[in-house]
Amino acid sequence: MTQVQYCPRHSKTETNIRCGRCETPICPECLVHSPVGMRCPDCARVNIVPTYDVPLPFLLRGIGAGVGVAGILALVYLFTVPAMFRLVFLGIPGLNIVLPILFTAMMVGVGYAVGEAISLATNRKRGLKLKLVGAGSILLVSVVFTYAFPAGAYGLTYLFIGLALATWLAIRPF
């Protein structure tokens, strides 16, 4: 006859299940299903992949890079987009079709540049925190530029909302 075993974490629970790695008795409440069988919570402890572990210094570097690049590219936007809209009045056929595509490509390009700057500043780390840093830095710069340069704000907010989406896509792993 076999001896009754009890779970070390729940001393009143009888069990016949053992951890597949360390052979410790485990009850159904504490067992963790893993690809190689049932494990105790100690053996099945999930470690965060270093690529997705973003400590505070890396996060601050990402914020600085994101806001800096977004600010520089917002200045470029402030001077190039009004010139693009002035081209409409030249009467060139087909320009009304090309300009929105060019405008959208510019938004995606700037979003990708901000996402890549954040990625490089954080040593190619990834994760939700950095996605939020990218979207937040573009949103912050768009709000600041909208209030600082109200004459150039006719579409700046929408541009940076699009850029936040582009940044989200740029940092996302494929």
Tab-separated table of C-alpha atoms in Angstrom:
chain	number	residue	atom	x	y	z
A	1	MET	CA	0.000	0.000	0.000
A	2	THR	CA	1.309	3.435	-0.895
A	3	GLN	CA	1.936	6.129	1.632
A	4	VAL	CA	-0.356	9.166	1.549
A	5	GLN	CA	1.469	12.316	0.416
A	6	TYR	CA	0.503	15.896	1.068
A	7	CYS	CA	1.194	19.032	-0.922
A	8	PRO	CA	3.939	21.144	0.754
A	9	ARG	CA	2.041	24.364	-0.039
A	10	HIS	CA	-1.391	23.100	1.033
A	11	SER	CA	-0.652	20.808	3.953
A	12	LYS	CA	-4.181	19.386	4.221
A	13	THR	CA	-4.466	18.351	0.558
A	14	GLU	CA	-3.622	14.757	-0.336
A	15	THR	CA	-1.977	14.217	-3.701
A	16	ASN	CA	-0.412	11.580	-5.914
A	17	ILE	CA	0.892	14.091	-8.455
A	18	ARG	CA	4.590	14.958	-8.572
A	19	CYS	CA	6.497	17.685	-10.335
A	20	GLY	CA	8.051	16.400	-13.559
A	21	ARG	CA	11.340	18.114	-12.785
A	22	CYS	CA	12.033	18.020	-9.042
A	23	GLU	CA	9.620	15.219	-8.001
A	24	THR	CA	8.000	17.378	-5.291
A	25	PRO	CA	4.388	16.404	-4.509
A	26	ILE	CA	1.948	18.980	-5.888
A	27	CYS	CA	-1.809	19.273	-5.579
A	28	PRO	CA	-4.134	20.236	-8.454
A	29	GLU	CA	-4.340	23.795	-7.087
A	30	CYS	CA	-0.605	24.464	-7.403
A	31	LEU	CA	0.296	22.525	-10.496
A	32	VAL	CA	1.300	24.473	-13.578
A	33	HIS	CA	0.822	22.935	-16.999
A	34	SER	CA	3.930	23.306	-19.138
A	35	PRO	CA	4.839	21.927	-22.568
A	36	VAL	CA	6.855	19.146	-20.919
A	37	GLY	CA	4.311	18.133	-18.283
A	38	MET	CA	3.108	19.218	-14.877
A	39	ARG	CA	5.450	21.365	-12.824
A	40	CYS	CA	5.438	22.860	-9.363
A	41	PRO	CA	5.257	26.683	-9.180
A	42	ASP	CA	8.997	26.886	-8.383
A	43	CYS	CA	10.080	24.892	-11.447
A	44	ALA	CA	7.509	26.530	-13.745
A	45	ARG	CA	8.435	30.078	-12.815
A	46	VAL	CA	8.194	32.145	-15.977
A	47	ASN	CA	11.074	34.520	-16.594
A	48	ILE	CA	10.567	37.667	-18.632
A	49	VAL	CA	12.431	37.613	-21.928
A	50	PRO	CA	15.213	40.251	-21.716
A	51	THR	CA	14.016	41.879	-24.943
A	52	TYR	CA	10.698	42.748	-23.284
A	53	ASP	CA	12.175	43.756	-19.910
A	54	VAL	CA	12.474	47.558	-20.076
A	55	PRO	CA	14.066	49.058	-16.940
A	56	LEU	CA	13.606	52.744	-16.047
A	57	PRO	CA	16.881	54.061	-17.591
A	58	PHE	CA	15.996	52.468	-20.938
A	59	LEU	CA	12.471	53.838	-20.674
A	60	LEU	CA	13.789	57.361	-20.049
A	61	ARG	CA	16.151	57.069	-23.020
A	62	GLY	CA	13.229	55.971	-25.162
A	63	ILE	CA	11.125	58.925	-24.009
A	64	GLY	CA	13.958	61.347	-24.784
A	65	ALA	CA	14.584	59.865	-28.219
A	66	GLY	CA	10.890	59.725	-29.091
A	67	VAL	CA	10.116	63.287	-28.048
A	68	GLY	CA	13.326	64.608	-29.630
A	69	VAL	CA	12.822	62.969	-33.018
A	70	ALA	CA	9.097	63.771	-33.025
A	71	GLY	CA	9.903	67.427	-32.260
A	72	ILE	CA	12.480	67.693	-35.038
A	73	LEU	CA	10.175	66.018	-37.542
A	74	ALA	CA	7.263	68.233	-36.433
A	75	LEU	CA	9.382	71.272	-37.346
A	76	VAL	CA	10.074	69.718	-40.734
A	77	TYR	CA	6.355	69.048	-41.107
A	78	LEU	CA	5.540	72.633	-40.160
A	79	PHE	CA	7.533	73.946	-43.125
A	80	THR	CA	6.903	71.275	-45.776
A	81	VAL	CA	3.159	70.614	-45.551
A	82	PRO	CA	2.040	74.226	-46.203
A	83	ALA	CA	4.283	74.200	-49.282
A	84	MET	CA	2.649	70.940	-50.398
A	85	PHE	CA	-0.815	72.473	-50.034
A	86	ARG	CA	0.251	75.527	-52.066
A	87	LEU	CA	1.001	73.190	-54.968
A	88	VAL	CA	-2.740	72.511	-55.300
A	89	PHE	CA	-3.296	76.036	-56.617
A	90	LEU	CA	-0.866	75.540	-59.524
A	91	GLY	CA	-3.516	73.636	-61.461
A	92	ILE	CA	-1.384	70.593	-62.266
A	93	PRO	CA	-3.678	67.735	-63.346
A	94	GLY	CA	-3.601	64.683	-61.085
A	95	LEU	CA	-1.971	66.534	-58.197
A	96	ASN	CA	-5.124	66.187	-56.098
A	97	ILE	CA	-4.657	62.417	-56.300
A	98	VAL	CA	-0.925	62.370	-55.575
A	99	LEU	CA	-0.834	64.813	-52.630
A	100	PRO	CA	-2.970	62.750	-50.202
A	101	ILE	CA	-0.851	59.687	-50.961
A	102	LEU	CA	2.312	61.720	-50.417
A	103	PHE	CA	0.885	63.168	-47.205
A	104	THR	CA	0.023	59.694	-45.889
A	105	ALA	CA	3.443	58.345	-46.860
A	106	MET	CA	5.023	61.231	-44.979
A	107	MET	CA	2.952	60.434	-41.870
A	108	VAL	CA	3.930	56.776	-41.950
A	109	GLY	CA	7.585	57.656	-42.580
A	110	VAL	CA	7.742	60.015	-39.636
A	111	GLY	CA	6.008	57.455	-37.422
A	112	TYR	CA	8.483	54.811	-38.483
A	113	ALA	CA	11.401	57.194	-37.812
A	114	VAL	CA	10.154	57.888	-34.287
A	115	GLY	CA	9.607	54.174	-33.632
A	116	GLU	CA	13.067	53.313	-34.941
A	117	ALA	CA	14.666	56.062	-32.830
A	118	ILE	CA	12.990	54.673	-29.716
A	119	SER	CA	14.053	51.163	-30.651
A	120	LEU	CA	17.685	52.209	-31.176
A	121	ALA	CA	17.769	54.264	-27.966
A	122	THR	CA	16.530	51.301	-25.927
A	123	ASN	CA	18.938	48.782	-27.461
A	124	ARG	CA	16.222	47.188	-29.634
A	125	LYS	CA	13.958	46.361	-26.699
A	126	ARG	CA	10.240	45.838	-27.346
A	127	GLY	CA	7.021	45.767	-25.445
A	128	LEU	CA	3.860	47.601	-24.493
A	129	LYS	CA	5.718	50.259	-22.490
A	130	LEU	CA	7.708	51.306	-25.550
A	131	LYS	CA	4.612	51.310	-27.739
A	132	LEU	CA	2.996	53.684	-25.278
A	133	VAL	CA	6.170	55.818	-25.199
A	134	GLY	CA	6.043	56.118	-28.997
A	135	ALA	CA	2.377	57.041	-29.103
A	136	GLY	CA	2.706	59.360	-26.092
A	137	SER	CA	5.735	61.207	-27.419
A	138	ILE	CA	4.006	61.916	-30.726
A	139	LEU	CA	0.828	62.988	-28.970
A	140	LEU	CA	2.785	65.275	-26.624
A	141	VAL	CA	4.658	66.912	-29.491
A	142	SER	CA	1.443	67.355	-31.487
A	143	VAL	CA	-0.280	69.113	-28.577
A	144	VAL	CA	2.730	71.376	-27.942
A	145	PHE	CA	3.069	72.305	-31.622
A	146	THR	CA	-0.659	72.896	-31.995
A	147	TYR	CA	-0.590	75.473	-29.185
A	148	ALA	CA	2.814	76.949	-30.071
A	149	PHE	CA	2.114	77.417	-33.797
A	150	PRO	CA	-1.650	77.843	-34.229
A	151	ALA	CA	-1.247	78.996	-37.854
A	152	GLY	CA	0.285	75.647	-38.818
A	153	ALA	CA	-2.137	73.563	-36.797
A	154	TYR	CA	-4.629	72.851	-39.605
A	155	GLY	CA	-4.124	69.113	-39.673
A	156	LEU	CA	-1.199	68.784	-37.311
A	157	THR	CA	-3.310	67.020	-34.702
A	158	TYR	CA	-4.601	64.522	-37.234
A	159	LEU	CA	-1.109	64.005	-38.562
A	160	PHE	CA	0.231	63.119	-35.151
A	161	ILE	CA	-2.680	60.835	-34.374
A	162	GLY	CA	-1.746	59.006	-37.561
A	163	LEU	CA	1.878	59.104	-36.505
A	164	ALA	CA	1.005	57.565	-33.155
A	165	LEU	CA	-0.567	54.677	-35.035
A	166	ALA	CA	2.455	54.422	-37.315
A	167	THR	CA	4.767	54.382	-34.304
A	168	TRP	CA	2.675	51.638	-32.737
A	169	LEU	CA	3.124	49.611	-35.910
A	170	ALA	CA	6.842	50.402	-36.173
A	171	ILE	CA	7.684	49.077	-32.717
A	172	ARG	CA	5.390	46.044	-32.929
A	173	PRO	CA	7.268	42.801	-33.571
A	174	PHE	CA	6.265	41.057	-36.777
